[in-house]
Every structure is written in structure tokens, then in C-alpha cells.
Amino acid sequence: MKLRLLTAIAVTAMALNACTEDTDTIGSSITNDTDRLIFSTGVYNATSRSILADSVYSHNSDCYFGMVKDPETQTYVKSDLMAQFNMIEGFSLPSEDRILSKIDGKVVADSCYISLFVKYAKSYGDTLSAMKMRVSELNAPIDDKYTHYSNFDLKKNGYIRNDGLKINKMFSIRDLKLTDGNLWSLQHNIPYQGTSSDSGYYDRILVPMNVPYTAKDGRTYNNYGTYVMRTYYEHPEYFTNSYRFVHNVCPGFNFEITDGLGVMANIMEIHIQMFYSFLTPSDTTAYSSVYLASTPEVLKTAHIVNDRKALEQLINDNSCTYLKSPAGIFTEVTLPVDEISQAHTNDSLLSVSVNFLRQHSEENSLYQLNTPSNILMVHKDSLYSFFENKTMYDYKSSFMASLSSTNTYSFSSIGNIITLMVQKKAEGLRSDPNWVANHPNWNKVVLVPVSTTLKYSSDYYGNTTSTVSAIGNQLGLSSTKLIGGADNPIEVKVIYAKFND
């Protein structure tokens, strides 16, 4: 009975902790005289420091493409990307004898394009910056999870097909050739991008693929779309699922910035589109196209290049800590686990809270870096496996906080991870007296900038709500300073309780 009561009280205490520090009457207000609780509080110091992210798990639908000068470090940040493709649901082509687009009696695609759709609201820099890219065909699919990290170089590791398709293309995010009507539709949709009211109208970078293509078997086609269409008729089994398609038809393409500076575009989706004409059942000529899309079922990864020396200069600043993306700087926090657990050995731990306050930034730049909207707190030893396994934060061993209006990231209830750390240490010491020395990260967590994927739902009355359906490393540009570092300990506030027996 007392255990269940303590659990209920813990929830109440966490709510009260956000409102008041006066705990003198909590016990009498929610228990009777027999089970009267005695509450006490404690304040302890955590320490923090900046650590180099080095690389992050980049198998993420939220990818960025471009090259910019970081106004904070005055160095360059570059993000290339790789995409695999999948057949959209219901993929099919008319029977081969109904296709009118033919050369020498063989099916062809009239034209073929790659489209990179840009989410303007999440992009950074000048939308009219002139950039140059190279699109290169992959030699083989990327399957190993270690190739999904942001420091993995496809070219150096032999994944670019030497004699494969390569296309160079100049581009800018904003297409100045849009009609006035399309430009109005695009501008009107920007405030709604990523919401339930999103019309789906986006800027796009259009890359023509209307050049001769030679497949691995030596056969040459007038364009890449023709290769895909003929393969469809010759080997329909390759198109039954994404695995067969990626391993037998299209292992993917690499998109690399080769020149230009000034924009980092958020790429929400990439399509390969093939156009053709065919004969309808009523024997009339029709024109259509078929899509291959970079859906979540296949890979989309980023290769990020940062200036390591510039990041290390920020890390050596002990007056604060940093959160910086992409693949930049994390904040490591050493929690006062022993102090919390040993100060009240006979009490129950009801609530543990810690706040991380942003420092005011004096950077003055035309394009300021965004402040991370959401950060994850995760045990340091689980930092990489959390993202590799596509884990969702559970408020037991991992926690998420959003930037508040007071410029604070607040973690109001991290007692569960304190308890887990205490238990692991006790279990470890029973079999290994040197367990603490052998597990230096046992009481450390890491703060990581993250991006979230939202799922929208509507009730009977038309009210729309959103829930977080996925979480990943933030691959866009963001930066902030937190009060902390070797010179500034961080307060951890604790509420204890015990029964007055």
C-alpha cells in the first residue's frame, strides 16, 4: 500500500515542484495521520563540459544540402547527401504493347528528371545563392549501419561507380522561372509547411537526366528512365519490394556540393520522375509519368564536413558549454548521483529537476544560426545506440526538453535515471571492486540537439493535435551557449520523502 501511495505522491510532487518550493505541508495534505509523510529537499551541483560530436547517425528523413560559412566560427560547413529510391505505392506501368514511347521498337522514357524538394522554412541562407552540384550513381547499396554516420565518405570508400552516371548542375533554391501564380502558391504555403495545413507546394531543384546511360552490363540507353522502364518489363520481380529494387536496379545516388556558398537547404523528399506516352483502353494517346521516391523505407544519409579545429576552440571555452549542429558539439553533464543517493539513504526519491539556461549571444550576422528547439538527455553510454535503434525517449533513461520562453531547457523529472545509475553501480560493485574506474561514464548524460517528426490527428470536432512519432539527430544548422562549464556548476534540485513510522 505504501509503495503505491509513494508512486502517486511522486507524481503530485513533480507537479508541485514546478509551482513552489514550500514542502512543509505536502505530507499532511495528501495522507492521513497513520501514513504521514515527511518531506525534505536538497540542492546539489552537477558539472558540465562541451564535447566534440565528431559524427552523428544520419539515417534520417530530415536531411540538408549545401555549404555555408558558420558566423560563429567563421569556418565552412558542408552537407552532402545520399538517397536510395523506392517505388511509390501502387507502382505499375501499362503493358509493354500499349507504350507508344519507343525507339526501334523498344520502350523508352521520353524524359527523366530528379527533383529535390526544398522546405524553405527550415533552410538557411540566401535562396538565390548560385550553387553547383554533382549527382553520381552509386556502385552498390549502403547496408552497414556504420556507413550511415555523417563522417562516412562514399567516394573514399569506393561507393561511387567510376563509369556510372554523373551529372553536374547549377542551381539555386528559389526557381526564378516560376510563373507568378506558382510563386504566389509557394509563398502562401511557407507558413504552413510541416503542419496539417501544408498544401505540399514546395521549391524544388530540378536535375535533368536526359543523357545517355550505360548500365553495369554494358547496355546503353538514351536516358536513365529508359533503363528503369526496360528493366521493369524484363525483370518485374525486381520491383516487388524496396530491397530487391535497391540491390538489382538502383542502388542510389550521391548529391555533392562542388562549388558555391551561402545556402543550406532542407531536403524533405527526392523523386526520380520518368515521362512516357501510351495507348489507353479506348485507343487514345495519353501522357503520364512514374515516380521513384526517397521514402522512409529506404536510406537517406548525410555526409557532413566541419572544421574540427574551430570546434575544438569552442570546446576549450570553460565559461559555458555549447550545443551545435550538424555533427558539432554536445554538452556532457556529470550528475551528482552519489551525493543525491547517500544524503538521504532511508528516504525515497520523489523528484529530481535540472535546468539549463541559455547564455545571451552577441553574434551579429545577416543569417543567425537557429537555436535548437528540442534537446535530448541520454546516458552517455547509450548515445549512439539510441539513434541507431530509432529509440523513442521514455522519461526513464532518456528525456526531451523544449526551449521555453525564458530561454531555458527544463528537465523537471529525471529521478528515474538517477535511480538506474544507483542500481547499476551497486550491481557492478558486487562483482567488480574497480567497477567505477572501469565505467567512467556511469553517472554522465549528454545533451544533444534533435529534430522531431510529428504525427497529426484530428478529433470528431476537427481539432488537430500533434504527437512526436520519431526523433533523430539535428542535421540542420543550430547553435547555442548554455550556462555551465568548469567555472559554473549547475544546480540539481531534489525532493525526498519518507513515512513517519
GROMACS .gro file of C-alpha atoms in nm, residues 37-447:
model
  411
   37LEU     CA    1   0.497   1.161   0.509
   38ILE     CA    2   0.798   1.365   0.598
   39PHE     CA    3   0.942   1.562   0.309
   40SER     CA    4   1.285   1.714   0.270
   41THR     CA    5   1.473   1.881  -0.011
   42GLY     CA    6   1.829   1.903  -0.131
   43VAL     CA    7   2.027   2.104  -0.383
   44TYR     CA    8   2.340   1.954  -0.539
   45ASN     CA    9   2.584   2.059  -0.809
   46ALA     CA   10   2.628   1.895  -1.148
   47THR     CA   11   2.924   1.975  -1.370
   48SER     CA   12   2.918   2.015  -1.747
   49ARG     CA   13   3.158   2.046  -2.036
   50SER     CA   14   3.144   2.066  -2.416
   51ILE     CA   15   3.243   1.755  -2.611
   52LEU     CA   16   3.308   1.708  -2.982
   53ALA     CA   17   3.025   1.526  -3.160
   54ASP     CA   18   3.269   1.403  -3.429
   55SER     CA   19   2.991   1.229  -3.622
   56VAL     CA   20   2.621   1.155  -3.582
   57TYR     CA   21   2.389   0.885  -3.705
   58SER     CA   22   2.246   1.043  -4.018
   59HIS     CA   23   1.992   0.783  -4.137
   60ASN     CA   24   1.726   1.046  -4.111
   61SER     CA   25   1.443   1.174  -4.326
   62ASP     CA   26   1.539   1.529  -4.225
   63CYS     CA   27   1.845   1.595  -4.444
   64TYR     CA   28   2.026   1.911  -4.551
   65PHE     CA   29   2.221   2.000  -4.864
   66GLY     CA   30   2.454   2.294  -4.916
   67MET     CA   31   2.759   2.483  -4.794
   68VAL     CA   32   2.770   2.791  -4.571
   69LYS     CA   33   3.009   2.994  -4.360
   70ASP     CA   34   2.935   2.950  -3.992
   71PRO     CA   35   2.907   3.303  -3.846
   72GLU     CA   36   3.015   3.172  -3.505
   73THR     CA   37   3.342   3.005  -3.609
   74GLN     CA   38   3.399   3.182  -3.945
   75THR     CA   39   3.464   2.839  -4.099
   76TYR     CA   40   3.278   2.639  -4.362
   77VAL     CA   41   3.014   2.375  -4.303
   78LYS     CA   42   2.920   2.144  -4.588
   79SER     CA   43   2.649   1.882  -4.608
   80ASP     CA   44   2.619   1.638  -4.899
   81LEU     CA   45   2.359   1.365  -4.909
   82MET     CA   46   2.291   1.018  -5.046
   83ALA     CA   47   1.946   0.888  -5.134
   84GLN     CA   48   1.807   0.549  -5.225
   85PHE     CA   49   1.476   0.517  -5.405
   86ASN     CA   50   1.163   0.309  -5.376
   87MET     CA   51   0.858   0.252  -5.590
   88ILE     CA   52   0.563   0.453  -5.467
   89GLU     CA   53   0.259   0.255  -5.356
   90GLY     CA   54   0.074   0.103  -5.649
   91PHE     CA   55   0.375   0.129  -5.882
   92SER     CA   56   0.295  -0.010  -6.226
   93LEU     CA   57   0.340   0.062  -6.594
   94PRO     CA   58   0.097  -0.011  -6.877
   95SER     CA   59   0.154  -0.337  -7.059
   96GLU     CA   60   0.454  -0.313  -7.289
   97ASP     CA   61   0.249  -0.333  -7.607
   98ARG     CA   62   0.050  -0.022  -7.503
   99ILE     CA   63   0.359   0.200  -7.465
  100LEU     CA   64   0.388   0.447  -7.754
  101SER     CA   65   0.724   0.592  -7.649
  102LYS     CA   66   0.961   0.363  -7.841
  103ILE     CA   67   1.283   0.370  -8.038
  104ASP     CA   68   1.349   0.085  -8.281
  105GLY     CA   69   1.052  -0.096  -8.132
  106LYS     CA   70   1.188  -0.078  -7.775
  107VAL     CA   71   1.028   0.110  -7.485
  108VAL     CA   72   1.189   0.443  -7.389
  109ALA     CA   73   1.125   0.723  -7.144
  110ASP     CA   74   1.057   1.050  -7.324
  111SER     CA   75   1.247   1.231  -7.048
  112CYS     CA   76   1.374   1.177  -6.695
  113TYR     CA   77   1.441   1.414  -6.403
  114ILE     CA   78   1.550   1.414  -6.041
  115SER     CA   79   1.365   1.661  -5.818
  116LEU     CA   80   1.494   1.765  -5.476
  117PHE     CA   81   1.207   1.925  -5.286
  118VAL     CA   82   1.313   2.204  -5.051
  119LYS     CA   83   1.138   2.302  -4.730
  120TYR     CA   84   1.206   2.675  -4.736
  121ALA     CA   85   1.104   2.742  -4.375
  122LYS     CA   86   1.378   2.509  -4.243
  123SER     CA   87   1.650   2.617  -4.488
  124TYR     CA   88   1.931   2.860  -4.407
  125GLY     CA   89   2.093   3.135  -4.611
  126ASP     CA   90   2.024   3.312  -4.937
  127THR     CA   91   1.770   3.130  -5.154
  128LEU     CA   92   1.921   3.293  -5.464
  129SER     CA   93   2.280   3.181  -5.396
  130ALA     CA   94   2.434   3.019  -5.703
  131MET     CA   95   2.543   2.665  -5.619
  132LYS     CA   96   2.681   2.373  -5.819
  133MET     CA   97   2.625   2.005  -5.750
  134ARG     CA   98   2.735   1.672  -5.890
  135VAL     CA   99   2.491   1.382  -5.897
  136SER     CA  100   2.671   1.046  -5.905
  137GLU     CA  101   2.535   0.693  -5.930
  138LEU     CA  102   2.631   0.454  -5.650
  139ASN     CA  103   2.822   0.137  -5.728
  140ALA     CA  104   2.646  -0.069  -5.458
  141PRO     CA  105   2.379  -0.019  -5.191
  142ILE     CA  106   2.476   0.106  -4.848
  143ASP     CA  107   2.368  -0.160  -4.600
  144ASP     CA  108   2.601  -0.145  -4.298
  145LYS     CA  109   2.485   0.083  -4.015
  146TYR     CA  110   2.840   0.218  -3.979
  147THR     CA  111   2.809   0.371  -4.325
  148HIS     CA  112   2.513   0.574  -4.200
  149TYR     CA  113   2.725   0.813  -3.994
  150SER     CA  114   2.788   1.169  -4.105
  151ASN     CA  115   3.166   1.126  -4.137
  152PHE     CA  116   3.140   0.836  -4.383
  153ASP     CA  117   3.279   0.942  -4.720
  154LEU     CA  118   3.120   0.749  -5.007
  155LYS     CA  119   3.390   0.849  -5.256
  156LYS     CA  120   3.685   0.749  -5.039
  157ASN     CA  121   3.523   0.417  -4.957
  158GLY     CA  122   3.454   0.317  -5.318
  159TYR     CA  123   3.076   0.352  -5.326
  160ILE     CA  124   3.066   0.585  -5.629
  161ARG     CA  125   3.051   0.396  -5.958
  162ASN     CA  126   3.350   0.511  -6.162
  163ASP     CA  127   3.183   0.459  -6.501
  164GLY     CA  128   2.834   0.537  -6.374
  165LEU     CA  129   2.602   0.827  -6.441
  166LYS     CA  130   2.742   1.166  -6.335
  167ILE     CA  131   2.557   1.494  -6.388
  168ASN     CA  132   2.675   1.846  -6.299
  169LYS     CA  133   2.408   2.104  -6.230
  170MET     CA  134   2.400   2.474  -6.134
  171PHE     CA  135   2.107   2.562  -5.907
  172SER     CA  136   1.956   2.796  -5.653
  173ILE     CA  137   1.679   2.715  -5.407
  174ARG     CA  138   1.438   2.972  -5.546
  175ASP     CA  139   1.341   2.895  -5.904
  176LEU     CA  140   1.315   3.231  -6.078
  177LYS     CA  141   1.143   3.068  -6.376
  178LEU     CA  142   0.825   3.003  -6.175
  179THR     CA  143   0.510   3.168  -6.302
  180ASP     CA  144   0.355   3.441  -6.090
  181GLY     CA  145   0.076   3.205  -5.988
  182ASN     CA  146   0.312   2.929  -5.881
  183LEU     CA  147   0.531   3.177  -5.694
  184TRP     CA  148   0.225   3.305  -5.505
  185SER     CA  149   0.122   2.946  -5.417
  186LEU     CA  150   0.472   2.875  -5.291
  187GLN     CA  151   0.494   3.189  -5.076
  188HIS     CA  152   0.143   3.133  -4.940
  189ASN     CA  153   0.231   2.778  -4.830
  190ILE     CA  154   0.555   2.865  -4.645
  191PRO     CA  155   0.388   2.946  -4.306
  192TYR     CA  156   0.207   2.611  -4.316
  193GLN     CA  157   0.496   2.386  -4.417
  194GLY     CA  158   0.521   2.090  -4.184
  195THR     CA  159   0.172   2.142  -4.041
  196SER     CA  160  -0.161   1.976  -4.106
  197SER     CA  161  -0.249   2.265  -4.341
  198ASP     CA  162   0.054   2.205  -4.565
  199SER     CA  163  -0.057   2.217  -4.929
  200GLY     CA  164   0.253   2.029  -5.043
  201TYR     CA  165   0.372   2.309  -5.272
  202TYR     CA  166   0.750   2.342  -5.239
  203ASP     CA  167   1.056   2.483  -5.408
  204ARG     CA  168   1.247   2.217  -5.595
  205ILE     CA  169   1.589   2.169  -5.750
  206LEU     CA  170   1.533   2.007  -6.089
  207VAL     CA  171   1.815   1.793  -6.235
  208PRO     CA  172   1.763   1.666  -6.595
  209MET     CA  173   1.885   1.309  -6.655
  210ASN     CA  174   1.836   1.319  -7.032
  211VAL     CA  175   2.183   1.198  -7.123
  212PRO     CA  176   2.293   0.852  -7.244
  213TYR     CA  177   2.324   0.598  -6.965
  214THR     CA  178   2.534   0.280  -6.968
  215ALA     CA  179   2.432   0.009  -6.722
  216LYS     CA  180   2.673  -0.230  -6.549
  217ASP     CA  181   2.603  -0.499  -6.808
  218GLY     CA  182   2.734  -0.266  -7.082
  219ARG     CA  183   2.399  -0.187  -7.242
  220THR     CA  184   2.343   0.179  -7.328
  221TYR     CA  185   2.010   0.365  -7.304
  222ASN     CA  186   1.905   0.711  -7.420
  223ASN     CA  187   1.842   0.815  -7.056
  224TYR     CA  188   1.821   0.668  -6.708
  225GLY     CA  189   1.442   0.646  -6.718
  226THR     CA  190   1.459   0.416  -7.019
  227TYR     CA  191   1.693   0.186  -6.825
  228VAL     CA  192   1.443   0.165  -6.537
  229MET     CA  193   1.141   0.109  -6.764
  230ARG     CA  194   1.305  -0.166  -6.971
  231THR     CA  195   1.429  -0.337  -6.655
  232TYR     CA  196   1.070  -0.331  -6.528
  233TYR     CA  197   0.947  -0.529  -6.828
  234GLU     CA  198   1.245  -0.768  -6.831
  235HIS     CA  199   1.256  -0.834  -6.456
  236PRO     CA  200   0.928  -0.745  -6.285
  237GLU     CA  201   1.045  -0.938  -5.976
  238TYR     CA  202   1.298  -0.662  -5.909
  239PHE     CA  203   1.012  -0.421  -5.845
  240THR     CA  204   0.821  -0.619  -5.583
  241ASN     CA  205   0.986  -0.453  -5.282
  242SER     CA  206   1.244  -0.189  -5.196
  243TYR     CA  207   1.521  -0.436  -5.108
  244ARG     CA  208   1.510  -0.607  -5.448
  245PHE     CA  209   1.485  -0.275  -5.627
  246VAL     CA  210   1.786  -0.122  -5.446
  247HIS     CA  211   2.002  -0.434  -5.491
  248ASN     CA  212   1.912  -0.507  -5.853
  249VAL     CA  213   1.809  -0.183  -6.024
  250CYS     CA  214   1.903   0.141  -5.847
  251PRO     CA  215   2.148   0.137  -5.552
  252GLY     CA  216   2.106   0.512  -5.509
  253PHE     CA  217   2.262   0.847  -5.595
  254ASN     CA  218   2.507   1.075  -5.420
  255PHE     CA  219   2.445   1.451  -5.425
  256GLU     CA  220   2.763   1.653  -5.368
  257ILE     CA  221   2.818   2.029  -5.350
  258THR     CA  222   3.113   2.108  -5.580
  259ASP     CA  223   3.101   2.489  -5.585
  260GLY     CA  224   2.914   2.780  -5.438
  261LEU     CA  225   2.846   2.912  -5.089
  262GLY     CA  226   2.561   3.063  -4.895
  263VAL     CA  227   2.274   2.818  -4.854
  264MET     CA  228   2.189   2.506  -4.657
  265ALA     CA  229   1.868   2.363  -4.798
  266ASN     CA  230   1.639   2.133  -4.605
  267ILE     CA  231   1.559   1.848  -4.846
  268MET     CA  232   1.231   1.693  -4.749
  269GLU     CA  233   1.198   1.448  -5.038
  270ILE     CA  234   1.372   1.341  -5.361
  271HIS     CA  235   1.198   1.197  -5.668
  272ILE     CA  236   1.309   1.041  -5.994
  273GLN     CA  237   1.034   1.102  -6.249
  274MET     CA  238   1.010   0.931  -6.592
  275PHE     CA  239   0.770   1.053  -6.863
  276TYR     CA  240   0.618   0.840  -7.140
  277SER     CA  241   0.316   0.817  -7.372
  278PHE     CA  242   0.083   0.519  -7.401
  279LEU     CA  243  -0.236   0.397  -7.560
  280THR     CA  244  -0.542   0.395  -7.333
  281PRO     CA  245  -0.805   0.115  -7.339
  282SER     CA  246  -1.015   0.345  -7.559
  283ASP     CA  247  -0.721   0.367  -7.805
  284THR     CA  248  -0.645   0.732  -7.739
  285THR     CA  249  -0.297   0.867  -7.673
  286ALA     CA  250  -0.221   0.967  -7.314
  287TYR     CA  251   0.085   1.107  -7.142
  288SER     CA  252   0.193   1.003  -6.797
  289SER     CA  253   0.490   0.965  -6.566
  290VAL     CA  254   0.608   0.730  -6.296
  291TYR     CA  255   0.788   0.818  -5.973
  292LEU     CA  256   1.066   0.665  -5.769
  293ALA     CA  257   1.077   0.828  -5.427
  294SER     CA  258   1.318   0.852  -5.134
  295THR     CA  259   1.063   0.713  -4.890
  296PRO     CA  260   1.137   0.628  -4.522
  297GLU     CA  261   1.164   0.259  -4.618
  298VAL     CA  262   1.497   0.328  -4.790
  299LEU     CA  263   1.806   0.523  -4.689
  300LYS     CA  264   1.874   0.894  -4.699
  301THR     CA  265   2.201   0.991  -4.526
  302ALA     CA  266   2.423   1.297  -4.494
  303HIS     CA  267   2.799   1.346  -4.522
  304ILE     CA  268   2.890   1.647  -4.310
  305VAL     CA  269   3.221   1.833  -4.315
  306ASN     CA  270   3.300   2.066  -4.022
  307ASP     CA  271   3.621   2.243  -3.923
  308ARG     CA  272   3.737   2.032  -3.630
  309LYS     CA  273   3.999   2.284  -3.509
  310ALA     CA  274   3.742   2.563  -3.494
  311LEU     CA  275   3.505   2.342  -3.294
  312GLU     CA  276   3.784   2.248  -3.051
  313GLN     CA  277   3.843   2.619  -2.980
  314LEU     CA  278   3.480   2.647  -2.866
  315ILE     CA  279   3.510   2.327  -2.663
  316ASN     CA  280   3.808   2.472  -2.473
  317ASP     CA  281   3.593   2.764  -2.351
  318ASN     CA  282   3.527   2.678  -1.983
  319SER     CA  283   3.293   2.972  -1.924
  320CYS     CA  284   3.000   2.790  -2.085
  321THR     CA  285   2.906   2.481  -2.284
  322TYR     CA  286   2.782   2.454  -2.641
  323LEU     CA  287   2.512   2.274  -2.834
  324LYS     CA  288   2.599   2.295  -3.202
  325SER     CA  289   2.480   2.107  -3.508
  326PRO     CA  290   2.524   1.947  -3.752
  327ALA     CA  291   2.772   1.695  -3.605
  328GLY     CA  292   2.926   1.973  -3.398
  329ILE     CA  293   2.927   1.997  -3.019
  330PHE     CA  294   2.727   1.827  -2.745
  331THR     CA  295   2.716   1.907  -2.372
  332GLU     CA  296   2.820   1.635  -2.129
  333VAL     CA  297   2.676   1.654  -1.776
  334THR     CA  298   2.810   1.467  -1.474
  335LEU     CA  299   2.518   1.416  -1.237
  336PRO     CA  300   2.573   1.418  -0.858
  337VAL     CA  301   2.435   1.064  -0.821
  338ASP     CA  302   2.633   0.965  -0.512
  339GLU     CA  303   2.551   1.288  -0.331
  340ILE     CA  304   2.180   1.252  -0.407
  341SER     CA  305   2.156   0.887  -0.304
  342GLN     CA  306   2.380   0.899   0.004
  343ALA     CA  307   2.244   1.218   0.160
  344HIS     CA  308   1.911   1.052   0.246
  345THR     CA  309   1.976   0.679   0.248
  346ASN     CA  310   1.645   0.594   0.418
  347ASP     CA  311   1.430   0.825   0.207
  348SER     CA  312   1.254   0.776  -0.123
  349LEU     CA  313   1.349   0.988  -0.420
  350LEU     CA  314   1.040   1.172  -0.540
  351SER     CA  315   1.163   1.435  -0.780
  352VAL     CA  316   1.489   1.544  -0.942
  353SER     CA  317   1.496   1.851  -1.167
  354VAL     CA  318   1.766   2.042  -1.351
  355ASN     CA  319   1.751   2.346  -1.578
  356PHE     CA  320   1.995   2.456  -1.848
  357LEU     CA  321   1.982   2.829  -1.917
  358ARG     CA  322   2.099   2.977  -2.246
  359GLN     CA  323   2.361   3.248  -2.248
  360HIS     CA  324   2.287   3.563  -2.442
  361SER     CA  325   2.456   3.558  -2.782
  362GLU     CA  326   2.624   3.869  -2.918
  363GLU     CA  327   2.678   3.731  -3.267
  364ASN     CA  328   2.583   3.983  -3.533
  365SER     CA  329   2.522   3.821  -3.870
  366LEU     CA  330   2.278   3.861  -4.154
  367TYR     CA  331   2.184   3.495  -4.113
  368GLN     CA  332   2.178   3.400  -3.747
  369LEU     CA  333   2.203   3.033  -3.658
  370ASN     CA  334   1.884   2.888  -3.516
  371THR     CA  335   1.870   2.788  -3.151
  372PRO     CA  336   1.793   2.416  -3.106
  373SER     CA  337   1.422   2.387  -3.037
  374ASN     CA  338   1.448   2.045  -2.874
  375ILE     CA  339   1.731   1.867  -2.694
  376LEU     CA  340   1.763   1.510  -2.576
  377MET     CA  341   1.918   1.397  -2.248
  378VAL     CA  342   2.052   1.042  -2.279
  379HIS     CA  343   2.304   0.831  -2.088
  380LYS     CA  344   2.647   0.878  -2.245
  381ASP     CA  345   2.700   0.505  -2.296
  382SER     CA  346   2.371   0.491  -2.494
  383LEU     CA  347   2.439   0.795  -2.709
  384TYR     CA  348   2.497   0.609  -3.036
  385SER     CA  349   2.270   0.307  -2.985
  386PHE     CA  350   1.977   0.539  -2.905
  387PHE     CA  351   1.972   0.676  -3.259
  388GLU     CA  352   2.086   0.357  -3.433
  389ASN     CA  353   1.793   0.168  -3.280
  390LYS     CA  354   1.550   0.452  -3.352
  391THR     CA  355   1.460   0.466  -2.983
  392MET     CA  356   1.192   0.698  -2.852
  393TYR     CA  357   1.262   0.895  -2.533
  394ASP     CA  358   1.077   0.733  -2.242
  395TYR     CA  359   1.138   0.968  -1.946
  396LYS     CA  360   1.307   0.676  -1.771
  397SER     CA  361   1.653   0.662  -1.925
  398SER     CA  362   1.610   0.937  -2.185
  399PHE     CA  363   1.434   1.272  -2.172
  400MET     CA  364   1.345   1.554  -2.408
  401ALA     CA  365   1.313   1.923  -2.330
  402SER     CA  366   1.199   2.212  -2.548
  403LEU     CA  367   1.330   2.566  -2.535
  404SER     CA  368   1.097   2.770  -2.315
  405SER     CA  369   1.002   3.136  -2.339
  406THR     CA  370   1.254   3.202  -2.060
  407ASN     CA  371   1.540   3.064  -2.275
  408THR     CA  372   1.564   2.751  -2.060
  409TYR     CA  373   1.570   2.379  -2.129
  410SER     CA  374   1.397   2.229  -1.824
  411PHE     CA  375   1.417   1.863  -1.723
  412SER     CA  376   1.166   1.850  -1.439
  413SER     CA  377   1.172   1.479  -1.359
  414ILE     CA  378   1.495   1.285  -1.411
  415GLY     CA  379   1.470   1.081  -1.093
  416ASN     CA  380   1.435   0.757  -1.289
  417ILE     CA  381   1.778   0.784  -1.446
  418ILE     CA  382   1.934   0.868  -1.107
  419THR     CA  383   1.778   0.551  -0.965
  420LEU     CA  384   1.902   0.345  -1.261
  421MET     CA  385   2.254   0.479  -1.215
  422VAL     CA  386   2.249   0.395  -0.843
  423GLN     CA  387   2.128   0.041  -0.916
  424LYS     CA  388   2.387  -0.022  -1.190
  425LYS     CA  389   2.668   0.097  -0.968
  426ALA     CA  390   2.557  -0.124  -0.679
  427GLU     CA  391   2.523  -0.428  -0.907
  428GLY     CA  392   2.861  -0.362  -1.065
  429LEU     CA  393   3.047  -0.323  -0.736
  430ARG     CA  394   2.917  -0.658  -0.614
  431SER     CA  395   3.122  -0.838  -0.879
  432ASP     CA  396   3.396  -0.585  -0.956
  433PRO     CA  397   3.552  -0.359  -0.690
  434ASN     CA  398   3.701  -0.149  -0.973
  435TRP     CA  399   3.367  -0.109  -1.149
  436VAL     CA  400   3.357   0.272  -1.122
  437ALA     CA  401   3.706   0.309  -1.268
  438ASN     CA  402   3.614   0.067  -1.547
  439HIS     CA  403   3.290   0.255  -1.621
  440PRO     CA  404   3.384   0.626  -1.615
  441ASN     CA  405   3.057   0.728  -1.785
  442TRP     CA  406   2.830   0.561  -1.529
  443ASN     CA  407   2.697   0.895  -1.396
  444LYS     CA  408   2.719   1.100  -1.717
  445VAL     CA  409   2.448   1.210  -1.959
  446VAL     CA  410   2.478   1.400  -2.286
  447LEU     CA  411   2.260   1.681  -2.417
   0.00000   0.00000   0.00000
